[in-house]
Short mmCIF file of C-alpha atoms and ligand atoms in Angstrom, two decimals:
data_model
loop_
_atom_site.label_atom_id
_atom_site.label_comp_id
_atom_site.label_asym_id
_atom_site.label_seq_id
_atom_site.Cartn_x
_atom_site.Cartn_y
_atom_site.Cartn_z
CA UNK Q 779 0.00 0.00 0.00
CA UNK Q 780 1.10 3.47 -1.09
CA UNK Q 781 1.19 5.57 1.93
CA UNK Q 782 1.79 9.29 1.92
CA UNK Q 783 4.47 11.13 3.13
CA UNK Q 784 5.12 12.52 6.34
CA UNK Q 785 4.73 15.60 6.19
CA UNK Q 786 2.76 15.87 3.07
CA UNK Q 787 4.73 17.57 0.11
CA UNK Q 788 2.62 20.69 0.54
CA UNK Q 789 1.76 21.28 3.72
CA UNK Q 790 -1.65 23.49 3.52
CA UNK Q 791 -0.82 27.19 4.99
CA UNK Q 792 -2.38 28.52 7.77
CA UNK Q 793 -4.69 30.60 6.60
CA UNK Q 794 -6.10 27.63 4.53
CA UNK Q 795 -6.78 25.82 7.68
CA UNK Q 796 -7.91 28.71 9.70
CA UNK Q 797 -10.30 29.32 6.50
CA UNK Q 798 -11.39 25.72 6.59
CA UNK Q 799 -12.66 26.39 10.57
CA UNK Q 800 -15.69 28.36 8.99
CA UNK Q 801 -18.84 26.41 9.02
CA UNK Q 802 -17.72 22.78 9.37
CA UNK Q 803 -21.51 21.95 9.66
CA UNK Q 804 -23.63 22.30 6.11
CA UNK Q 805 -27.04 22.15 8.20
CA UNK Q 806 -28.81 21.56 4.56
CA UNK Q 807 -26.60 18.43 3.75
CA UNK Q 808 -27.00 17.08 7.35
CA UNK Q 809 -30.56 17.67 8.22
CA UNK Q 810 -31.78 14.07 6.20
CA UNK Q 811 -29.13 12.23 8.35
CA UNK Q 812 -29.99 13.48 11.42
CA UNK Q 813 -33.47 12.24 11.12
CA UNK Q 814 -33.17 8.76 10.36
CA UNK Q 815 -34.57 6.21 12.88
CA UNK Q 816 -31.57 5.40 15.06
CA UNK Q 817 -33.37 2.44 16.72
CA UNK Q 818 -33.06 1.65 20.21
CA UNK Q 819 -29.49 2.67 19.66
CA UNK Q 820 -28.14 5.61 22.19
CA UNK Q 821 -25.30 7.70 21.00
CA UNK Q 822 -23.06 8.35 24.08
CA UNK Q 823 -20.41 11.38 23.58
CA UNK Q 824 -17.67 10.91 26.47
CA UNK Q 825 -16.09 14.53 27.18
CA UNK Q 826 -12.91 14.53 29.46
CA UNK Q 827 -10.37 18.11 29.97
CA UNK Q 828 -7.20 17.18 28.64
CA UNK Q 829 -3.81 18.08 29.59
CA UNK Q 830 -3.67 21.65 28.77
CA UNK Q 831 -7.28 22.75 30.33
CA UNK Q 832 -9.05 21.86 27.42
CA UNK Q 833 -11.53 19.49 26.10
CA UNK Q 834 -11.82 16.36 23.92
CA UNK Q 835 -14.31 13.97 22.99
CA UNK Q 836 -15.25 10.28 21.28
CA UNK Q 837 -18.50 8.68 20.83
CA UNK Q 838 -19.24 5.65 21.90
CA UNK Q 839 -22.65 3.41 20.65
CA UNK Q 840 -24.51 2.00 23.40
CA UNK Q 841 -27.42 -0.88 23.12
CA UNK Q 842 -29.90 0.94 25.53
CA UNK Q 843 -29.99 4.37 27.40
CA UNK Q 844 -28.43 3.69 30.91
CA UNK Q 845 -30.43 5.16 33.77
CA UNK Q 846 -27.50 6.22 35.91
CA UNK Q 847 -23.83 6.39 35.33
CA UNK Q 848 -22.91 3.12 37.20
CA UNK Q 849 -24.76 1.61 33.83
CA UNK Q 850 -22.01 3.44 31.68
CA UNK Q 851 -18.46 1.58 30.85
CA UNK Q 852 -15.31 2.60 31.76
CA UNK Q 853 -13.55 3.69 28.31
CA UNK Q 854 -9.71 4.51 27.46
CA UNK Q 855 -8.40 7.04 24.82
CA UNK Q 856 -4.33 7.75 23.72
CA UNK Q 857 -2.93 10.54 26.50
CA UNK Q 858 0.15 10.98 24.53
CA UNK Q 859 -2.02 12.42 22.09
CA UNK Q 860 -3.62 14.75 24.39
CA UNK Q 861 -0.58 16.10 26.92
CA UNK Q 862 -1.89 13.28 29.45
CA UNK Q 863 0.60 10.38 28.99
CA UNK Q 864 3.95 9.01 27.78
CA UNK Q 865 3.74 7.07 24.27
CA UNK Q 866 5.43 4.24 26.04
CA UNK Q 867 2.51 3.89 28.79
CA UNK Q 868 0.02 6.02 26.38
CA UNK Q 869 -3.32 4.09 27.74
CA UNK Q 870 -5.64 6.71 30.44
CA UNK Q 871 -9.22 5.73 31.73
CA UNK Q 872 -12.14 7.77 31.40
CA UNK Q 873 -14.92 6.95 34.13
CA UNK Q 874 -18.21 8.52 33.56
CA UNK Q 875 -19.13 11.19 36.36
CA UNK Q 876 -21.84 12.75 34.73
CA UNK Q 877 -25.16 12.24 32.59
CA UNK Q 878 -26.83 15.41 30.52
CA UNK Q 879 -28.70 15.41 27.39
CA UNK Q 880 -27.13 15.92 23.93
CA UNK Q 881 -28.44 19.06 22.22
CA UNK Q 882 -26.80 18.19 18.76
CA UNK Q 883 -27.78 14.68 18.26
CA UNK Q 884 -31.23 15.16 20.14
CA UNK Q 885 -33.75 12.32 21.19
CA UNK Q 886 -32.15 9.67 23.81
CA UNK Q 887 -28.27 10.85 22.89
CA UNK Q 888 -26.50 11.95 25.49
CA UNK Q 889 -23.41 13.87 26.27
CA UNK Q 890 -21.18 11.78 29.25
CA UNK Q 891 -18.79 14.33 31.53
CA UNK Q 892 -15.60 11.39 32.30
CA UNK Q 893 -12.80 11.80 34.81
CA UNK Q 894 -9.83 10.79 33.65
CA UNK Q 895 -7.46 7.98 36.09
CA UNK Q 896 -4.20 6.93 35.02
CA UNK Q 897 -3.20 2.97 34.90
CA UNK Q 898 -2.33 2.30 38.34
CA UNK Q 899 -5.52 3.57 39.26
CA UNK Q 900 -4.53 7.20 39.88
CA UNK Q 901 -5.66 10.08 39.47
CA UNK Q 902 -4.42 11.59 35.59
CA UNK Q 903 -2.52 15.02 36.11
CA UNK Q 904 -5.39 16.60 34.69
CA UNK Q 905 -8.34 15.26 37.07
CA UNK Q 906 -8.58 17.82 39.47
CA UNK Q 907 -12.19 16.83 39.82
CA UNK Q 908 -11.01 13.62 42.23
CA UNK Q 909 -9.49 15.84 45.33
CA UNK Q 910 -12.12 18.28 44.88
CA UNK Q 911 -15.08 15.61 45.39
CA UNK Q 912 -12.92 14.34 48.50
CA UNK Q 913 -13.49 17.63 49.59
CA UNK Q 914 -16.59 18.21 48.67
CA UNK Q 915 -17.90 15.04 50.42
CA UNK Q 916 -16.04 15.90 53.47
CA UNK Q 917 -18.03 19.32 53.72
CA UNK Q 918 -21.12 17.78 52.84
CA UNK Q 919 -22.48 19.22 56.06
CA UNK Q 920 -22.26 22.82 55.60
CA UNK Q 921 -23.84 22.58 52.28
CA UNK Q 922 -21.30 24.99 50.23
CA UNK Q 923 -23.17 26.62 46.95
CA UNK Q 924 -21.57 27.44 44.03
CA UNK Q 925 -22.45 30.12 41.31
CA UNK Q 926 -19.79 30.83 39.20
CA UNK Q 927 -19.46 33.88 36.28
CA UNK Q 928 -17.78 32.53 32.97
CA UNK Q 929 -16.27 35.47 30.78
CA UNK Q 930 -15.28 34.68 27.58
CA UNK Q 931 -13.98 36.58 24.54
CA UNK Q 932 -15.07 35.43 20.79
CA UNK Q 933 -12.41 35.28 18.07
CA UNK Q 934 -13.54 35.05 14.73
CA UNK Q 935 -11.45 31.97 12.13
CA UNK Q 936 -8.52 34.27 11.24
CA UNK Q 937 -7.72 34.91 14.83
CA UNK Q 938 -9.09 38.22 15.37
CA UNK Q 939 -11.69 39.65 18.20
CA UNK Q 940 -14.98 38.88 16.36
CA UNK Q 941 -17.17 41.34 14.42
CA UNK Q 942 -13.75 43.72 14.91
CA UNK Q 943 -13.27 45.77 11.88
CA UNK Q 944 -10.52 44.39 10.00
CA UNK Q 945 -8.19 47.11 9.67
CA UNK Q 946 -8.94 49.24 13.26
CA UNK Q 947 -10.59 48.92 16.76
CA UNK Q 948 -14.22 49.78 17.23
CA UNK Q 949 -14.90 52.79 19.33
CA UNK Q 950 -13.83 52.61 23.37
CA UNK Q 951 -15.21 50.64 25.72
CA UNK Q 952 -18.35 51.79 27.13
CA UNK Q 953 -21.87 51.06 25.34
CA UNK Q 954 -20.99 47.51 25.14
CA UNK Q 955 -21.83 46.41 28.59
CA UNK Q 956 -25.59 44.13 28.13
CA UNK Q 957 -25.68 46.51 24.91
CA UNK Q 958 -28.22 46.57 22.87
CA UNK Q 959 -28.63 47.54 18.99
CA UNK Q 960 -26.33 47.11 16.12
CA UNK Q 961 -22.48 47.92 16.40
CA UNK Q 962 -22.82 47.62 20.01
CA UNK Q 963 -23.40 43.59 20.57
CA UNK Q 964 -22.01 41.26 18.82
CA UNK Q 965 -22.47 37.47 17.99
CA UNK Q 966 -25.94 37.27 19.71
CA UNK Q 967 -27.35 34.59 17.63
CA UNK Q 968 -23.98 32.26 18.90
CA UNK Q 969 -25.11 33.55 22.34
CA UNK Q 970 -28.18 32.31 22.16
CA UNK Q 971 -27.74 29.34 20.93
CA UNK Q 972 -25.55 28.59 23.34
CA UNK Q 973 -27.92 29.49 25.94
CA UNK Q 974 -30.37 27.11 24.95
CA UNK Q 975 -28.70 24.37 24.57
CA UNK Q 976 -27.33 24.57 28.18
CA UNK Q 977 -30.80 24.76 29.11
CA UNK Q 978 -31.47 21.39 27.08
CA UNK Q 979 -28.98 19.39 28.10
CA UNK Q 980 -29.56 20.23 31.45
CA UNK Q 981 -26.85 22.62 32.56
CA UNK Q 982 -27.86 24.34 35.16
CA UNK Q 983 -27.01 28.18 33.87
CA UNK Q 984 -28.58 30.91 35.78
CA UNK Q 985 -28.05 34.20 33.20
CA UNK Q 986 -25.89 35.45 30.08
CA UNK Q 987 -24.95 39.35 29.82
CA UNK Q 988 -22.58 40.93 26.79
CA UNK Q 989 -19.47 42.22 28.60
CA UNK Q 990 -17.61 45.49 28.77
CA UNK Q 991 -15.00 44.69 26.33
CA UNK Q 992 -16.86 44.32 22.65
CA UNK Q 993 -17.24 40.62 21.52
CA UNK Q 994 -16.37 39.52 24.89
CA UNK Q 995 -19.80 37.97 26.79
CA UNK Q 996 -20.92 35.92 30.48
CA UNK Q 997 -22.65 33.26 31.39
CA UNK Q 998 -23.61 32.42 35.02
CA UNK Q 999 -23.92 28.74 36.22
CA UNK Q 1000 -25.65 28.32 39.84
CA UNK Q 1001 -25.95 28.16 42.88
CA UNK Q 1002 -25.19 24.48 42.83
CA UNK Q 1003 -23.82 22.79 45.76
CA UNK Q 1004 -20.40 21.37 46.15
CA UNK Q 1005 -18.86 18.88 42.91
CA UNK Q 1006 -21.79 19.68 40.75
CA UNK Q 1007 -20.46 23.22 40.37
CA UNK Q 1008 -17.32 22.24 38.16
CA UNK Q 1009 -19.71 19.67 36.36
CA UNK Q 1010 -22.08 22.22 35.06
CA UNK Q 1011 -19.48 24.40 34.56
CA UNK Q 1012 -17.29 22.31 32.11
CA UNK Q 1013 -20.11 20.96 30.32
CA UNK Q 1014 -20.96 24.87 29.72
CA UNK Q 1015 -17.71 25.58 28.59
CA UNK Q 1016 -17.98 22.11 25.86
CA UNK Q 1017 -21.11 23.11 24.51
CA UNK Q 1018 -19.55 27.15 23.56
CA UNK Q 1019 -16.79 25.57 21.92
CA UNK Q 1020 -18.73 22.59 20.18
CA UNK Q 1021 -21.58 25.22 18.98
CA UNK Q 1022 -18.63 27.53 17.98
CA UNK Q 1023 -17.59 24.67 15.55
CA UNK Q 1024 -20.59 25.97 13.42
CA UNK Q 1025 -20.48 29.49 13.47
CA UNK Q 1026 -16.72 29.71 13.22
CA UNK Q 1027 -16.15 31.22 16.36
CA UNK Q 1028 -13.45 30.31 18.67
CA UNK Q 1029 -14.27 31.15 22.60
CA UNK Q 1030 -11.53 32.10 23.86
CA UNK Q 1031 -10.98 31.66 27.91
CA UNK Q 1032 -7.74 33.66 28.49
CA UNK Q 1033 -8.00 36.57 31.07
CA UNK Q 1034 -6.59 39.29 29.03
CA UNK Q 1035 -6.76 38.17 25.63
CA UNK Q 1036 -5.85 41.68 24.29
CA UNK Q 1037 -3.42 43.81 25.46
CA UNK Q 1038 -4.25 47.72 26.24
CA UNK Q 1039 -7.45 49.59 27.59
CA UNK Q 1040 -9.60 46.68 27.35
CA UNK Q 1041 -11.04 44.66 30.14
CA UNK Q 1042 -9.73 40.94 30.80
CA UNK Q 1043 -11.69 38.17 31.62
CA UNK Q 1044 -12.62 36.82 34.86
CA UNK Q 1045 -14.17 33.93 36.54
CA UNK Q 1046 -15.92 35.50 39.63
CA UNK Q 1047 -17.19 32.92 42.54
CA UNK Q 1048 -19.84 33.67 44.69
CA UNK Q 1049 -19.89 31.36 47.47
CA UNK Q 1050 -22.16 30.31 50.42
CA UNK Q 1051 -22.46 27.65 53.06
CA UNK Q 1052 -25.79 26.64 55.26
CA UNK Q 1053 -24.25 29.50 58.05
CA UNK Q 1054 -23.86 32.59 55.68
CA UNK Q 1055 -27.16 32.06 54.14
CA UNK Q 1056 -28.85 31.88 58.03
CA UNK Q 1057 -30.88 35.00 58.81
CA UNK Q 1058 -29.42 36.50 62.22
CA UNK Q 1059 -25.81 34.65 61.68
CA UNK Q 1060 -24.88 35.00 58.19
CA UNK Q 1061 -22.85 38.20 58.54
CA UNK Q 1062 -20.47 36.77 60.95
CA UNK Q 1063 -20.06 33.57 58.97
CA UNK Q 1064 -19.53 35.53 55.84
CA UNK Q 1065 -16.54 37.69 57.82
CA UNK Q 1066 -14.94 34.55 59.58
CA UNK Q 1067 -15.16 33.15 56.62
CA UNK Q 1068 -13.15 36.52 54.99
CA UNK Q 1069 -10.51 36.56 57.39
CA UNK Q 1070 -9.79 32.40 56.87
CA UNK Q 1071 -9.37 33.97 52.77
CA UNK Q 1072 -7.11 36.43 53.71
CA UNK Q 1073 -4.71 34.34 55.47
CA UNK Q 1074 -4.72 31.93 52.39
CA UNK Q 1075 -4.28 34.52 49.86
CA UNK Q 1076 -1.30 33.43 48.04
CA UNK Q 1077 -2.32 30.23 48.42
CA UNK Q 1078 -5.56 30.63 45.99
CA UNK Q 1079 -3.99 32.92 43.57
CA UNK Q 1080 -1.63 29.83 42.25
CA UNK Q 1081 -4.52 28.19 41.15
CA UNK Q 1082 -6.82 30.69 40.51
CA UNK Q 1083 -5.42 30.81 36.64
CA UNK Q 1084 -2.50 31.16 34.26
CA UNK Q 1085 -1.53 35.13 33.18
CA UNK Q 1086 -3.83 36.35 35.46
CA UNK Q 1087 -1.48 38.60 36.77
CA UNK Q 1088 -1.94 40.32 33.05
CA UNK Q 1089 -5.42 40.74 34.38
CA UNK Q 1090 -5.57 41.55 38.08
CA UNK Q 1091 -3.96 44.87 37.58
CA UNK Q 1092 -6.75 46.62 39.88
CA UNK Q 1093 -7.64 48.63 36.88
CA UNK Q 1094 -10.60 47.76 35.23
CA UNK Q 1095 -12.63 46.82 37.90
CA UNK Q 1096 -9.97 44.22 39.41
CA UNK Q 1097 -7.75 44.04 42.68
CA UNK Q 1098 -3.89 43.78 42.30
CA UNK Q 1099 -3.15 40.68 42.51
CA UNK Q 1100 -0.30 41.09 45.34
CA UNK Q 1101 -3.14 42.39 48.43
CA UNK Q 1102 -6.26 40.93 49.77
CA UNK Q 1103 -8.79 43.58 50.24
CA UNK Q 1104 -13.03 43.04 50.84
CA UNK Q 1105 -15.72 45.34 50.74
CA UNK Q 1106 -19.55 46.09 50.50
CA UNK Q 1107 -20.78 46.68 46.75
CA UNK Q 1108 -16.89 46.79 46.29
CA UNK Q 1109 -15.99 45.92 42.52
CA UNK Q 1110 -12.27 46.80 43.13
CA UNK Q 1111 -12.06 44.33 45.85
CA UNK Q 1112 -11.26 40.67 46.46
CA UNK Q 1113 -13.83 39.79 47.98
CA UNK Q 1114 -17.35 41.80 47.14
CA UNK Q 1115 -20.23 41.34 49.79
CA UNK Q 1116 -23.08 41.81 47.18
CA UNK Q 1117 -25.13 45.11 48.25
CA UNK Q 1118 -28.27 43.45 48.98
CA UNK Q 1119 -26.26 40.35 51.12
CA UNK Q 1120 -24.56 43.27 53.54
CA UNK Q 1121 -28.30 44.77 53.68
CA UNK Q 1122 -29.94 41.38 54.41
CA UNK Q 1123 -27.06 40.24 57.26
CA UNK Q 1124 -26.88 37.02 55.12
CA UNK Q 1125 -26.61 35.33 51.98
CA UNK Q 1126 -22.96 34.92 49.77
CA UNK Q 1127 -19.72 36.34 49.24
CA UNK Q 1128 -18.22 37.06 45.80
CA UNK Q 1129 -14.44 36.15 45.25
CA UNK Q 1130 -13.05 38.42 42.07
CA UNK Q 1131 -9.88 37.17 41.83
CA UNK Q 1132 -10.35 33.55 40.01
CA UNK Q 1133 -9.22 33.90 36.17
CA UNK Q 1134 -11.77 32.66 33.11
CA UNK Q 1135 -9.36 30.15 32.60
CA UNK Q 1136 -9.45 28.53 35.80
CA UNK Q 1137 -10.53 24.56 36.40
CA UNK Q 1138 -13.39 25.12 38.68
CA UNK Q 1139 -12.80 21.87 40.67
CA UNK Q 1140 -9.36 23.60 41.93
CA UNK Q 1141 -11.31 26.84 42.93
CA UNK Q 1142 -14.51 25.39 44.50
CA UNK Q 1143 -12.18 22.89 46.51
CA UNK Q 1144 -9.68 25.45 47.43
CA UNK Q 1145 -12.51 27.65 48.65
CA UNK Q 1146 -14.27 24.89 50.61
CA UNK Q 1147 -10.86 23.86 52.30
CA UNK Q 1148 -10.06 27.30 53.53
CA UNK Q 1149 -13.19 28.49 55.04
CA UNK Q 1150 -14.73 25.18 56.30
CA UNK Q 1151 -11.69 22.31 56.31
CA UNK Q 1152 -9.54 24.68 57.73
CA UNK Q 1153 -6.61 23.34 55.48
P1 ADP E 1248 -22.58 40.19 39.30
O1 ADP E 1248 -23.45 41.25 39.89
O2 ADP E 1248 -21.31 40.04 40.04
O3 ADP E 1248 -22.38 40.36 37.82
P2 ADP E 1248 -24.11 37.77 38.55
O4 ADP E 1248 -25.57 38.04 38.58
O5 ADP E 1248 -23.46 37.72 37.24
O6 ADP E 1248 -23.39 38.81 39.56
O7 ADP E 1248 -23.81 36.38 39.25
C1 ADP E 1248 -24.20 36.08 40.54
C2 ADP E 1248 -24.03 34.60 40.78
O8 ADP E 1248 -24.23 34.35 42.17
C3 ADP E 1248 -25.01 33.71 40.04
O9 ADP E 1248 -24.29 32.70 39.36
C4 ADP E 1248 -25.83 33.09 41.15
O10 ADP E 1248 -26.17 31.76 40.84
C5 ADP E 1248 -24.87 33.13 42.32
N1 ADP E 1248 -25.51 33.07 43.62
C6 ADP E 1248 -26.67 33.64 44.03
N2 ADP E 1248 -26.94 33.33 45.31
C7 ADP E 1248 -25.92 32.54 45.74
C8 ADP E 1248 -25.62 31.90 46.97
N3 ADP E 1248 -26.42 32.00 48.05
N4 ADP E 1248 -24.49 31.16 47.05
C9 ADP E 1248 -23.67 31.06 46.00
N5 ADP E 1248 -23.90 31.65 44.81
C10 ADP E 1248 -25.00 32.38 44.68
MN1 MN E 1249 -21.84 38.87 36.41
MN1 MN E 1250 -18.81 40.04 34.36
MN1 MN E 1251 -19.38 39.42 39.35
#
């Protein structure tokens, strides 16, 4: 057998494969397919985060739909293909985690969020969901709740800020903040499609707004309590980068993805146990609870994202990244105590500092260990 060459004699250019990112789906061509009678056949997409904070996925055919994740198998996929393993001892384990529906395939399909465990049974470098349902378990009691704000900047297939003019900037920031009306939002079709589909597949998101930086957007997932935080979370996160395969958009999750007077992008977590949400004790929960941050401070910034120093400049509505500060209705803080919470005497506390690039099973379990494990 003639095989080809490695690398082939003309390698395509860049451009031709950033061109070839525009719409990989032709809707028209697929439609027919997508309706055919599948049987009693279930299509089961296993999603893991690989080794450099992203995602992949495979699909695997099962006979039936299971009716809990213990009826799912345990799968394997090539790590040295993914940052996750040696090619001499290449083999890592995905065990399913979590069940939600599949908003691309439709009917019984459904999308399956995997942790990934190396071959001696450990944890893979890249499961940071393991420790942080240790923890979670082990705080079970206090009933920690979780609602986290994803920012995210859209890049359009030749790499720059979407709906950008080609050759400029548009005008400062400003009237882009939940905009409304042509030249001041941008990609709101992707947005909502987005949105929906989280609401299909069951992810449990709470609100979107456009951001203050054009082309750059939020969504909110929660409250949810302890592991299922970083569950929803991810599976938010693969369905924005899946539905960007058709509009030929790439989400981008860095925290200051341009450089200059424009604002970065964070991952702010508001945060609650049983005590801070208590009418008559919340307040002092919420300021032991502030203090036990403090103390910890440097401890949460090294995993609270990569290059978020770039971002945490305390310009733009950010802290520096080098003091721990909190504060009432405080968006220049650390820590904010919403308005309404330091009104009430109760409720939730909102941490600024965590990047949009952040794995939210490091910051949920970092959180939970400081305040209530007392790590
Ligand atoms: P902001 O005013 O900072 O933009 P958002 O409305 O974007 O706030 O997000 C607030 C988040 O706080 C939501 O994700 C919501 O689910 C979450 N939240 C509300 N109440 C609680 C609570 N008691 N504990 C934890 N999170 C909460
Ligand atoms: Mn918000
Ligand atoms: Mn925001
Ligand atoms: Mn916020």
């Amino acid at each position: 057998m003639h095989l080809p060459s490695f690398p082939p004699p003309n390698p395509p250019n860049t451009s031709d494969i950033m061109s070839s990112l525009i719409p990989t789906k032709r809707v028209d061509l697929l439609a027919p397919y997508m309706a055919l009678d599948q049987g009693s056949s279930v299509q089961a997409e296993y999603i893991w985060i690989d080794g450099d904070n992203g995602l992949r996925s495979k699909t695997m055919t099962l006979d039936e739909s299971p009716a809990s994740v213990a009826d799912l198998r345990e799968w394997n996929f090539d790590g040295s293909s993914t940052n996750q393993a040696p090619g001499d001892n290449s083999d890592v384990f995905l065990r399913p985690v979590a069940i939600f529906k599949d908003p691309f395939r439709g009917g019984a399909n459904i999308l399956v969020l995997c942790e990934c465990y190396d071959n001696d049974g450990t944890a893979n470098k890249s499961n940071h969901r393991a420790h942080c349902k240790k923890v979670m378990d082990a705080a079970k009691a206090e009933e920690p709740w979780f609602g986290l704000e994803q920012e995210y900047t859209l890049f359009d297939a030749d790499g720059q800020v979407f709906g950008w003019p080609k050759n400029g900037f548009p005008g400062p920031q400003g009237p882009y903040y939940c905009g409304v009306g042509a030249g001041k939002v941008f990609a709101r079709d992707f947005i909502e499609a987005h949105y929906r589909a989280c609401l299909y597949a069951g992810v449990k998101i709470s609100g979107i707004n456009a951001e203050v930086m054009p082309s750059q957007w939020e969504f909110q997932v929660g409250p949810c309590e302890g592991i299922v935080l970083g569950d929803h979370l991810w599976m938010a996160r693969f369905l924005l980068l899946r539905i960007g395969e058709e509009w030929g958009i790439k989400p981008s999750f860095h925290p200051k993805p341009l450089k200059g007077d424009w604002n970065g992008a964070g991952c702010h977590s508001n945060y609650s146990t049983k005590a801070m949400r208590t009418p008559g004790k919340g307040m002092a929960a919420i300021e032991a609870a502030i203090q036990k941050l403090e103390a910890r401070h440097l401890d949460h910034m090294a995993v609270y994202g990569e290059d978020n120093d770039q971002r945490l400049t305390g310009l733009h509505e950010t802290a520096s990244m080098h003091t721990f500060s909190a504060g009432v209705a405080n968006r220049g803080a650390s820590i904010r105590i919403p308005r309404h919470v330091g009104a009430a005497g109760h409720g939730y506390i909102e941490d600024r500092r965590p990047a949009s690039n952040i794995d939210p099973y490091r910051v949920t379990s970092i959180i939970v260990e400081t305040t209530i494990l007392n790590v």
